[in-house]
Amino acid sequence: MGRGCSESEAFFRLRKTEMNLSLNLFQAAFGVYSRLLPSRAASKAVELMTSPRIKAERRASSRELFHTVVPLRNKGFLSIYGSGPKKILLLHGWSGWIGQFKDLLSVIDADEYTVYAVHPAGHGESQATESHPGRFIESVLEAHEYVGGSFDVGVGHSLGAAALVYAQANKGCFDRLVLVSGPATIKGVLSRFARFVNLGQRSERVFVRDMEETVGLSVDRLDLLALAPAIKTPVLLIHDDLDSEVPVAESRALQEAFPRSRMIHTTGYGHSRLLQNPEVAREIVEFTNSPFRP
C-alpha cells in the first residue's frame, strides 16, 4: 500500500513537472514569435482566447440536472429546471460548464424557483467553435427576453459574472446579483491572458484591438468598475483570497464601486472550487431569500 502511494505521488509530480516544462517552452516560443511577428502572434492569441476548451463529459453535465433545453439565437442554449414562481439565472465562466453549479442546485428549492442556466456559444450544448465575452452578454439578454421579465437573481462565475454586470447596467435584467470570482475589467482579463502567453508590448496592443473588433465592444465599455455605480440592486460578491486567475483585489474594487454590496471571502478554494463549497451555496441561497444587509 505504502509503495503504491509513493509511486502514485511520484507519477503525479513527474506529470506536473512535464506540464510545467511544456508550458514554459510554449511561453518562451510564443514570446519570440510575438516580437518577430507581432500581428500574426496577436491573431493567434485571439484564436486561442476565443476557442473554448471543455471536456465532452463536462459539456453534457447539464443533461442530468435540467429537464428542458431551448435554443437561443446566437448559437447558445438555455437549460431549465424547476417550477417555482421565482426565477434564477446561472452563468458559468470561460470554458466552464453548468455542472459547476451542481452543489448550488442541490440546495435550491425547485418548488420555489425556476432555474435557468445559460450555455453561451461554444459551451455546453452549443456546437459553435468560437466564443467571446460578447456571446456571453448576448446569451444573458436572450434569456431575459425568453422569460419576458427580470430574474429574481442572477449568479455568475468569472466571465459569467462580468456578463451579468454588463447586462444589468444596460437592461436591468436582475433584482439581485451574485458575482463569484468576477473580474473588475475585461481589459484586465485580456492583459492577464497576454502575460500568460508572453505577448510582447506591441503584439499585446494589436491583440486588444483585435479582440475589441471580434467582440464588437471596446474594453472601455466593458469596464465594470465604471458600470457598477449606476447599479442600485443588491450585489453579493464572493472571491477566494488565493485565486490565481482573477485577483481578489478585483472583487474588493467592485465592492467599493457598487452602491449596495457586500463581500464574502473564502481561503484555499482558488478560482473555481469555491463553487463546491457548501457554505458558499448556503450564503447564495440566504442572500436570495433574505432582506439585503450590507
mmCIF file of C-alpha atoms in Angstrom:
data_model
loop_
_atom_site.group_PDB
_atom_site.id
_atom_site.type_symbol
_atom_site.label_atom_id
_atom_site.label_comp_id
_atom_site.label_asym_id
_atom_site.label_seq_id
_atom_site.Cartn_x
_atom_site.Cartn_y
_atom_site.Cartn_z
ATOM 1 C CA MET A 1 0.000 0.000 0.000
ATOM 2 C CA GLY A 2 2.693 2.487 1.014
ATOM 3 C CA ARG A 3 4.768 1.638 -2.046
ATOM 4 C CA GLY A 4 1.752 2.176 -4.302
ATOM 5 C CA CYS A 5 1.058 5.597 -2.782
ATOM 6 C CA SER A 6 4.647 6.702 -3.194
ATOM 7 C CA GLU A 7 4.651 5.558 -6.832
ATOM 8 C CA SER A 8 1.404 7.436 -7.435
ATOM 9 C CA GLU A 9 2.761 10.590 -5.852
ATOM 10 C CA ALA A 10 5.943 10.308 -7.904
ATOM 11 C CA PHE A 11 3.907 9.869 -11.080
ATOM 12 C CA PHE A 12 1.824 12.997 -10.450
ATOM 13 C CA ARG A 13 4.931 15.007 -9.551
ATOM 14 C CA LEU A 14 6.511 13.873 -12.808
ATOM 15 C CA ARG A 15 3.389 14.776 -14.801
ATOM 16 C CA LYS A 16 3.259 18.199 -13.162
ATOM 17 C CA THR A 17 6.935 18.772 -13.995
ATOM 18 C CA GLU A 18 6.327 17.732 -17.607
ATOM 19 C CA MET A 19 3.315 20.066 -17.881
ATOM 20 C CA ASN A 20 5.239 22.971 -16.383
ATOM 21 C CA LEU A 21 8.128 22.337 -18.776
ATOM 22 C CA SER A 22 5.756 22.240 -21.777
ATOM 23 C CA LEU A 23 4.117 25.478 -20.648
ATOM 24 C CA ASN A 24 7.478 27.183 -20.173
ATOM 25 C CA LEU A 25 8.604 26.103 -23.635
ATOM 26 C CA PHE A 26 5.337 27.326 -25.175
ATOM 27 C CA GLN A 27 5.586 30.704 -23.419
ATOM 28 C CA ALA A 28 9.210 31.154 -24.458
ATOM 29 C CA ALA A 29 8.464 30.269 -28.089
ATOM 30 C CA PHE A 30 5.343 32.446 -28.224
ATOM 31 C CA GLY A 31 7.266 35.340 -26.714
ATOM 32 C CA VAL A 32 9.856 35.163 -29.502
ATOM 33 C CA TYR A 33 7.103 34.760 -32.115
ATOM 34 C CA SER A 34 5.240 37.837 -30.830
ATOM 35 C CA ARG A 35 8.335 40.002 -31.006
ATOM 36 C CA LEU A 36 9.292 38.875 -34.534
ATOM 37 C CA LEU A 37 5.762 38.862 -35.999
ATOM 38 C CA PRO A 38 3.573 40.863 -33.600
ATOM 39 C CA SER A 39 0.437 40.998 -35.775
ATOM 40 C CA ARG A 40 0.464 37.269 -36.534
ATOM 41 C CA ALA A 41 1.092 36.421 -32.903
ATOM 42 C CA ALA A 42 -1.794 38.712 -31.878
ATOM 43 C CA SER A 43 -4.101 36.913 -34.324
ATOM 44 C CA LYS A 44 -3.043 33.561 -32.898
ATOM 45 C CA ALA A 45 -3.665 34.860 -29.369
ATOM 46 C CA VAL A 46 -7.183 35.935 -30.399
ATOM 47 C CA GLU A 47 -7.774 32.452 -31.816
ATOM 48 C CA LEU A 48 -6.625 30.881 -28.548
ATOM 49 C CA MET A 49 -8.675 33.347 -26.485
ATOM 50 C CA THR A 50 -11.887 32.685 -28.406
ATOM 51 C CA SER A 51 -11.683 28.882 -28.618
ATOM 52 C CA PRO A 52 -13.322 27.234 -25.567
ATOM 53 C CA ARG A 53 -11.695 24.035 -24.343
ATOM 54 C CA ILE A 54 -14.171 21.834 -22.483
ATOM 55 C CA LYS A 55 -14.226 18.068 -21.998
ATOM 56 C CA ALA A 56 -17.203 16.258 -23.523
ATOM 57 C CA GLU A 57 -18.441 14.919 -20.184
ATOM 58 C CA ARG A 58 -18.451 18.432 -18.768
ATOM 59 C CA ARG A 59 -20.411 19.737 -21.737
ATOM 60 C CA ALA A 60 -23.023 17.058 -21.107
ATOM 61 C CA SER A 61 -23.172 17.603 -17.330
ATOM 62 C CA SER A 62 -26.359 19.669 -17.523
ATOM 63 C CA ARG A 63 -28.434 16.852 -19.012
ATOM 64 C CA GLU A 64 -28.944 15.086 -15.710
ATOM 65 C CA LEU A 65 -29.652 18.354 -13.885
ATOM 66 C CA PHE A 66 -32.227 20.037 -16.159
ATOM 67 C CA HIS A 67 -35.434 18.824 -17.808
ATOM 68 C CA THR A 68 -35.682 21.267 -20.732
ATOM 69 C CA VAL A 69 -33.218 22.813 -23.183
ATOM 70 C CA VAL A 70 -34.204 25.589 -25.598
ATOM 71 C CA PRO A 71 -32.061 27.181 -28.321
ATOM 72 C CA LEU A 72 -31.054 30.833 -28.240
ATOM 73 C CA ARG A 73 -30.447 32.902 -31.363
ATOM 74 C CA ASN A 74 -26.662 33.324 -31.264
ATOM 75 C CA LYS A 75 -25.739 29.619 -31.118
ATOM 76 C CA GLY A 76 -26.345 29.404 -27.363
ATOM 77 C CA PHE A 77 -28.814 27.341 -25.341
ATOM 78 C CA LEU A 78 -30.848 27.712 -22.173
ATOM 79 C CA SER A 79 -31.426 24.823 -19.754
ATOM 80 C CA ILE A 80 -34.466 24.980 -17.464
ATOM 81 C CA TYR A 81 -35.253 23.180 -14.211
ATOM 82 C CA GLY A 82 -37.933 23.599 -11.547
ATOM 83 C CA SER A 83 -41.409 25.114 -11.497
ATOM 84 C CA GLY A 84 -41.293 27.830 -8.854
ATOM 85 C CA PRO A 85 -42.571 31.389 -9.372
ATOM 86 C CA LYS A 86 -39.160 32.947 -8.697
ATOM 87 C CA LYS A 87 -36.548 32.951 -11.450
ATOM 88 C CA ILE A 88 -32.796 32.449 -11.060
ATOM 89 C CA LEU A 89 -30.223 32.612 -13.865
ATOM 90 C CA LEU A 90 -26.885 30.775 -13.701
ATOM 91 C CA LEU A 91 -23.927 31.594 -15.943
ATOM 92 C CA HIS A 92 -20.532 29.889 -15.717
ATOM 93 C CA GLY A 93 -17.216 31.355 -16.815
ATOM 94 C CA TRP A 94 -14.955 30.918 -19.833
ATOM 95 C CA SER A 95 -14.534 27.230 -20.745
ATOM 96 C CA GLY A 96 -16.822 26.493 -17.795
ATOM 97 C CA TRP A 97 -19.846 24.215 -17.620
ATOM 98 C CA ILE A 98 -23.226 24.169 -15.922
ATOM 99 C CA GLY A 99 -22.286 21.170 -13.787
ATOM 100 C CA GLN A 100 -20.070 23.509 -11.759
ATOM 101 C CA PHE A 101 -23.288 24.758 -10.141
ATOM 102 C CA LYS A 102 -24.356 21.255 -9.068
ATOM 103 C CA ASP A 103 -23.853 21.952 -5.354
ATOM 104 C CA LEU A 104 -25.836 25.179 -5.552
ATOM 105 C CA LEU A 105 -28.632 23.441 -7.464
ATOM 106 C CA SER A 106 -28.853 20.828 -4.706
ATOM 107 C CA VAL A 107 -29.943 23.476 -2.167
ATOM 108 C CA ILE A 108 -32.300 25.484 -4.402
ATOM 109 C CA ASP A 109 -35.964 24.645 -3.836
ATOM 110 C CA ALA A 110 -37.375 23.701 -7.259
ATOM 111 C CA ASP A 111 -40.895 24.464 -5.995
ATOM 112 C CA GLU A 112 -39.823 27.996 -5.107
ATOM 113 C CA TYR A 113 -37.558 28.713 -8.080
ATOM 114 C CA THR A 114 -37.375 28.006 -11.774
ATOM 115 C CA VAL A 115 -33.695 27.760 -12.625
ATOM 116 C CA TYR A 116 -32.396 28.946 -15.990
ATOM 117 C CA ALA A 117 -28.807 28.045 -16.888
ATOM 118 C CA VAL A 118 -27.130 29.570 -19.916
ATOM 119 C CA HIS A 119 -24.866 27.800 -22.387
ATOM 120 C CA PRO A 120 -23.202 30.636 -24.329
ATOM 121 C CA ALA A 121 -21.976 29.900 -27.840
ATOM 122 C CA GLY A 122 -19.161 27.364 -27.745
ATOM 123 C CA HIS A 123 -20.179 25.956 -24.348
ATOM 124 C CA GLY A 124 -22.385 23.122 -23.117
ATOM 125 C CA GLU A 125 -24.949 22.048 -25.700
ATOM 126 C CA SER A 126 -23.658 24.611 -28.212
ATOM 127 C CA GLN A 127 -21.546 23.170 -31.002
ATOM 128 C CA ALA A 128 -20.070 26.540 -32.011
ATOM 129 C CA THR A 129 -16.275 26.510 -32.053
ATOM 130 C CA GLU A 130 -15.831 30.205 -31.261
ATOM 131 C CA SER A 131 -16.976 32.332 -28.359
ATOM 132 C CA HIS A 132 -16.070 35.546 -26.551
ATOM 133 C CA PRO A 133 -17.438 37.969 -23.911
ATOM 134 C CA GLY A 134 -19.949 39.382 -26.396
ATOM 135 C CA ARG A 135 -21.510 35.937 -26.830
ATOM 136 C CA PHE A 136 -21.867 35.641 -23.051
ATOM 137 C CA ILE A 137 -23.639 39.000 -22.896
ATOM 138 C CA GLU A 138 -25.909 38.122 -25.827
ATOM 139 C CA SER A 139 -26.928 34.866 -24.180
ATOM 140 C CA VAL A 140 -27.939 36.684 -20.997
ATOM 141 C CA LEU A 141 -30.003 39.249 -22.898
ATOM 142 C CA GLU A 142 -31.671 36.497 -24.934
ATOM 143 C CA ALA A 143 -32.506 34.564 -21.764
ATOM 144 C CA HIS A 144 -34.010 37.749 -20.324
ATOM 145 C CA GLU A 145 -36.098 38.149 -23.456
ATOM 146 C CA TYR A 146 -37.162 34.485 -23.280
ATOM 147 C CA VAL A 147 -38.563 34.733 -19.744
ATOM 148 C CA GLY A 148 -40.215 38.063 -20.529
ATOM 149 C CA GLY A 149 -39.121 39.897 -17.403
ATOM 150 C CA SER A 150 -36.499 40.329 -14.737
ATOM 151 C CA PHE A 151 -34.856 37.430 -12.926
ATOM 152 C CA ASP A 152 -35.110 37.491 -9.163
ATOM 153 C CA VAL A 153 -31.398 36.767 -9.013
ATOM 154 C CA GLY A 154 -28.504 36.195 -11.382
ATOM 155 C CA VAL A 155 -25.482 34.119 -10.344
ATOM 156 C CA GLY A 156 -22.366 34.416 -12.480
ATOM 157 C CA HIS A 157 -18.901 32.917 -12.161
ATOM 158 C CA SER A 158 -15.781 34.608 -13.581
ATOM 159 C CA LEU A 159 -16.543 35.862 -17.128
ATOM 160 C CA GLY A 160 -20.166 34.962 -16.450
ATOM 161 C CA ALA A 161 -20.168 37.445 -13.564
ATOM 162 C CA ALA A 162 -18.823 40.166 -15.868
ATOM 163 C CA ALA A 163 -21.551 39.450 -18.434
ATOM 164 C CA LEU A 164 -24.254 39.777 -15.768
ATOM 165 C CA VAL A 165 -22.930 43.170 -14.669
ATOM 166 C CA TYR A 166 -22.959 44.476 -18.244
ATOM 167 C CA ALA A 167 -26.475 43.130 -18.851
ATOM 168 C CA GLN A 168 -27.711 44.678 -15.613
ATOM 169 C CA ALA A 169 -26.200 48.061 -16.379
ATOM 170 C CA ASN A 170 -27.773 48.133 -19.833
ATOM 171 C CA LYS A 171 -31.081 46.278 -19.461
ATOM 172 C CA GLY A 172 -31.831 45.874 -15.731
ATOM 173 C CA CYS A 173 -32.253 42.093 -16.012
ATOM 174 C CA PHE A 174 -31.969 41.188 -12.302
ATOM 175 C CA ASP A 175 -33.389 42.117 -8.923
ATOM 176 C CA ARG A 176 -30.194 40.840 -7.257
ATOM 177 C CA LEU A 177 -26.746 39.768 -8.395
ATOM 178 C CA VAL A 178 -24.261 37.204 -7.096
ATOM 179 C CA LEU A 179 -20.789 37.618 -8.600
ATOM 180 C CA VAL A 180 -18.369 34.769 -7.929
ATOM 181 C CA SER A 181 -14.653 35.175 -8.767
ATOM 182 C CA GLY A 182 -15.516 38.006 -11.112
ATOM 183 C CA PRO A 183 -13.119 40.434 -12.821
ATOM 184 C CA ALA A 184 -13.360 44.216 -12.472
ATOM 185 C CA THR A 185 -12.470 44.958 -16.114
ATOM 186 C CA ILE A 186 -12.255 42.977 -19.334
ATOM 187 C CA LYS A 187 -9.062 44.873 -20.118
ATOM 188 C CA GLY A 188 -7.541 43.210 -17.063
ATOM 189 C CA VAL A 189 -8.671 39.798 -18.317
ATOM 190 C CA LEU A 190 -7.020 40.421 -21.688
ATOM 191 C CA SER A 191 -3.837 41.729 -20.078
ATOM 192 C CA ARG A 192 -3.538 38.634 -17.884
ATOM 193 C CA PHE A 193 -4.016 36.390 -20.909
ATOM 194 C CA ALA A 194 -1.408 38.372 -22.853
ATOM 195 C CA ARG A 195 1.056 37.897 -19.995
ATOM 196 C CA PHE A 196 0.198 34.195 -19.808
ATOM 197 C CA VAL A 197 1.095 33.605 -23.465
ATOM 198 C CA ASN A 198 4.031 36.034 -23.171
ATOM 199 C CA LEU A 199 2.985 38.575 -25.799
ATOM 200 C CA GLY A 200 5.331 41.489 -26.400
ATOM 201 C CA GLN A 201 4.002 45.017 -25.830
ATOM 202 C CA ARG A 202 3.353 45.781 -29.495
ATOM 203 C CA SER A 203 1.671 42.442 -30.035
ATOM 204 C CA GLU A 204 -0.471 42.942 -26.928
ATOM 205 C CA ARG A 205 -1.763 46.265 -28.245
ATOM 206 C CA VAL A 206 -2.761 44.587 -31.523
ATOM 207 C CA PHE A 207 -4.295 41.690 -29.588
ATOM 208 C CA VAL A 208 -6.513 44.009 -27.522
ATOM 209 C CA ARG A 209 -7.569 45.917 -30.653
ATOM 210 C CA ASP A 210 -8.396 42.679 -32.487
ATOM 211 C CA MET A 211 -10.372 41.363 -29.503
ATOM 212 C CA GLU A 212 -12.385 44.595 -29.434
ATOM 213 C CA GLU A 213 -13.226 44.107 -33.109
ATOM 214 C CA THR A 214 -14.136 40.450 -32.540
ATOM 215 C CA VAL A 215 -16.380 41.182 -29.557
ATOM 216 C CA GLY A 216 -17.857 44.339 -31.047
ATOM 217 C CA LEU A 217 -17.307 46.310 -27.845
ATOM 218 C CA SER A 218 -14.367 48.391 -26.684
ATOM 219 C CA VAL A 219 -12.642 47.489 -23.428
ATOM 220 C CA ASP A 220 -13.793 50.843 -22.055
ATOM 221 C CA ARG A 221 -17.439 49.801 -22.461
ATOM 222 C CA LEU A 222 -16.616 46.589 -20.590
ATOM 223 C CA ASP A 223 -15.106 48.423 -17.625
ATOM 224 C CA LEU A 224 -17.282 47.014 -14.839
ATOM 225 C CA LEU A 225 -15.908 49.481 -12.304
ATOM 226 C CA ALA A 226 -17.341 52.269 -14.433
ATOM 227 C CA LEU A 227 -20.694 50.483 -14.804
ATOM 228 C CA ALA A 228 -21.101 49.488 -11.147
ATOM 229 C CA PRO A 229 -22.055 52.860 -9.570
ATOM 230 C CA ALA A 230 -25.282 53.017 -11.622
ATOM 231 C CA ILE A 231 -26.404 49.549 -10.451
ATOM 232 C CA LYS A 232 -28.623 50.041 -7.392
ATOM 233 C CA THR A 233 -29.704 46.408 -6.945
ATOM 234 C CA PRO A 234 -28.162 44.398 -4.063
ATOM 235 C CA VAL A 235 -24.947 42.610 -5.019
ATOM 236 C CA LEU A 236 -23.158 39.754 -3.247
ATOM 237 C CA LEU A 237 -19.510 39.272 -4.216
ATOM 238 C CA ILE A 238 -17.715 36.015 -3.406
ATOM 239 C CA HIS A 239 -13.994 35.555 -4.006
ATOM 240 C CA ASP A 240 -11.217 33.335 -2.734
ATOM 241 C CA ASP A 241 -8.170 35.041 -1.267
ATOM 242 C CA LEU A 242 -5.883 32.590 -3.117
ATOM 243 C CA ASP A 243 -7.497 32.952 -6.559
ATOM 244 C CA SER A 244 -4.605 32.791 -9.048
ATOM 245 C CA GLU A 245 -6.722 33.558 -12.141
ATOM 246 C CA VAL A 246 -8.649 36.663 -11.093
ATOM 247 C CA PRO A 247 -7.080 38.508 -8.135
ATOM 248 C CA VAL A 248 -9.344 39.000 -5.124
ATOM 249 C CA ALA A 249 -8.497 42.718 -5.303
ATOM 250 C CA GLU A 250 -10.812 42.949 -8.312
ATOM 251 C CA SER A 251 -13.871 41.959 -6.268
ATOM 252 C CA ARG A 252 -12.780 44.311 -3.494
ATOM 253 C CA ALA A 253 -12.685 47.155 -6.019
ATOM 254 C CA LEU A 254 -16.135 46.209 -7.299
ATOM 255 C CA GLN A 255 -17.487 46.118 -3.770
ATOM 256 C CA GLU A 256 -16.393 49.712 -3.342
ATOM 257 C CA ALA A 257 -17.978 50.680 -6.666
ATOM 258 C CA PHE A 258 -21.419 49.094 -6.173
ATOM 259 C CA PRO A 259 -23.767 51.268 -4.063
ATOM 260 C CA ARG A 260 -25.358 48.237 -2.332
ATOM 261 C CA SER A 261 -22.994 45.323 -1.945
ATOM 262 C CA ARG A 262 -21.273 43.031 0.482
ATOM 263 C CA MET A 263 -18.449 40.563 0.058
ATOM 264 C CA ILE A 264 -17.656 37.075 1.300
ATOM 265 C CA HIS A 265 -14.109 35.710 1.307
ATOM 266 C CA THR A 266 -13.033 32.090 1.148
ATOM 267 C CA THR A 267 -9.490 30.804 1.542
ATOM 268 C CA GLY A 268 -7.912 27.823 -0.165
ATOM 269 C CA TYR A 269 -10.590 27.132 -2.810
ATOM 270 C CA GLY A 270 -8.982 29.028 -5.677
ATOM 271 C CA HIS A 271 -10.833 30.342 -8.704
ATOM 272 C CA SER A 272 -13.422 27.618 -9.319
ATOM 273 C CA ARG A 273 -13.536 25.143 -6.442
ATOM 274 C CA LEU A 274 -15.309 27.633 -4.191
ATOM 275 C CA LEU A 275 -18.473 26.769 -6.164
ATOM 276 C CA GLN A 276 -18.207 23.352 -4.468
ATOM 277 C CA ASN A 277 -18.032 24.906 -1.001
ATOM 278 C CA PRO A 278 -21.325 24.112 0.822
ATOM 279 C CA GLU A 279 -21.031 27.335 2.809
ATOM 280 C CA VAL A 280 -20.871 29.345 -0.421
ATOM 281 C CA ALA A 281 -24.044 27.640 -1.687
ATOM 282 C CA ARG A 282 -25.821 28.388 1.602
ATOM 283 C CA GLU A 283 -24.716 32.022 1.514
ATOM 284 C CA ILE A 284 -26.077 32.434 -2.014
ATOM 285 C CA VAL A 285 -29.450 30.931 -1.078
ATOM 286 C CA GLU A 286 -29.642 33.066 2.062
ATOM 287 C CA PHE A 287 -28.816 36.193 0.046
ATOM 288 C CA THR A 288 -31.564 35.421 -2.479
ATOM 289 C CA ASN A 289 -34.213 34.850 0.203
ATOM 290 C CA SER A 290 -33.405 37.429 2.889
ATOM 291 C CA PRO A 291 -33.577 41.210 3.181
ATOM 292 C CA PHE A 292 -30.358 42.767 1.943
ATOM 293 C CA ARG A 293 -27.799 43.576 4.625
ATOM 294 C CA PRO A 294 -24.537 45.353 3.704
#
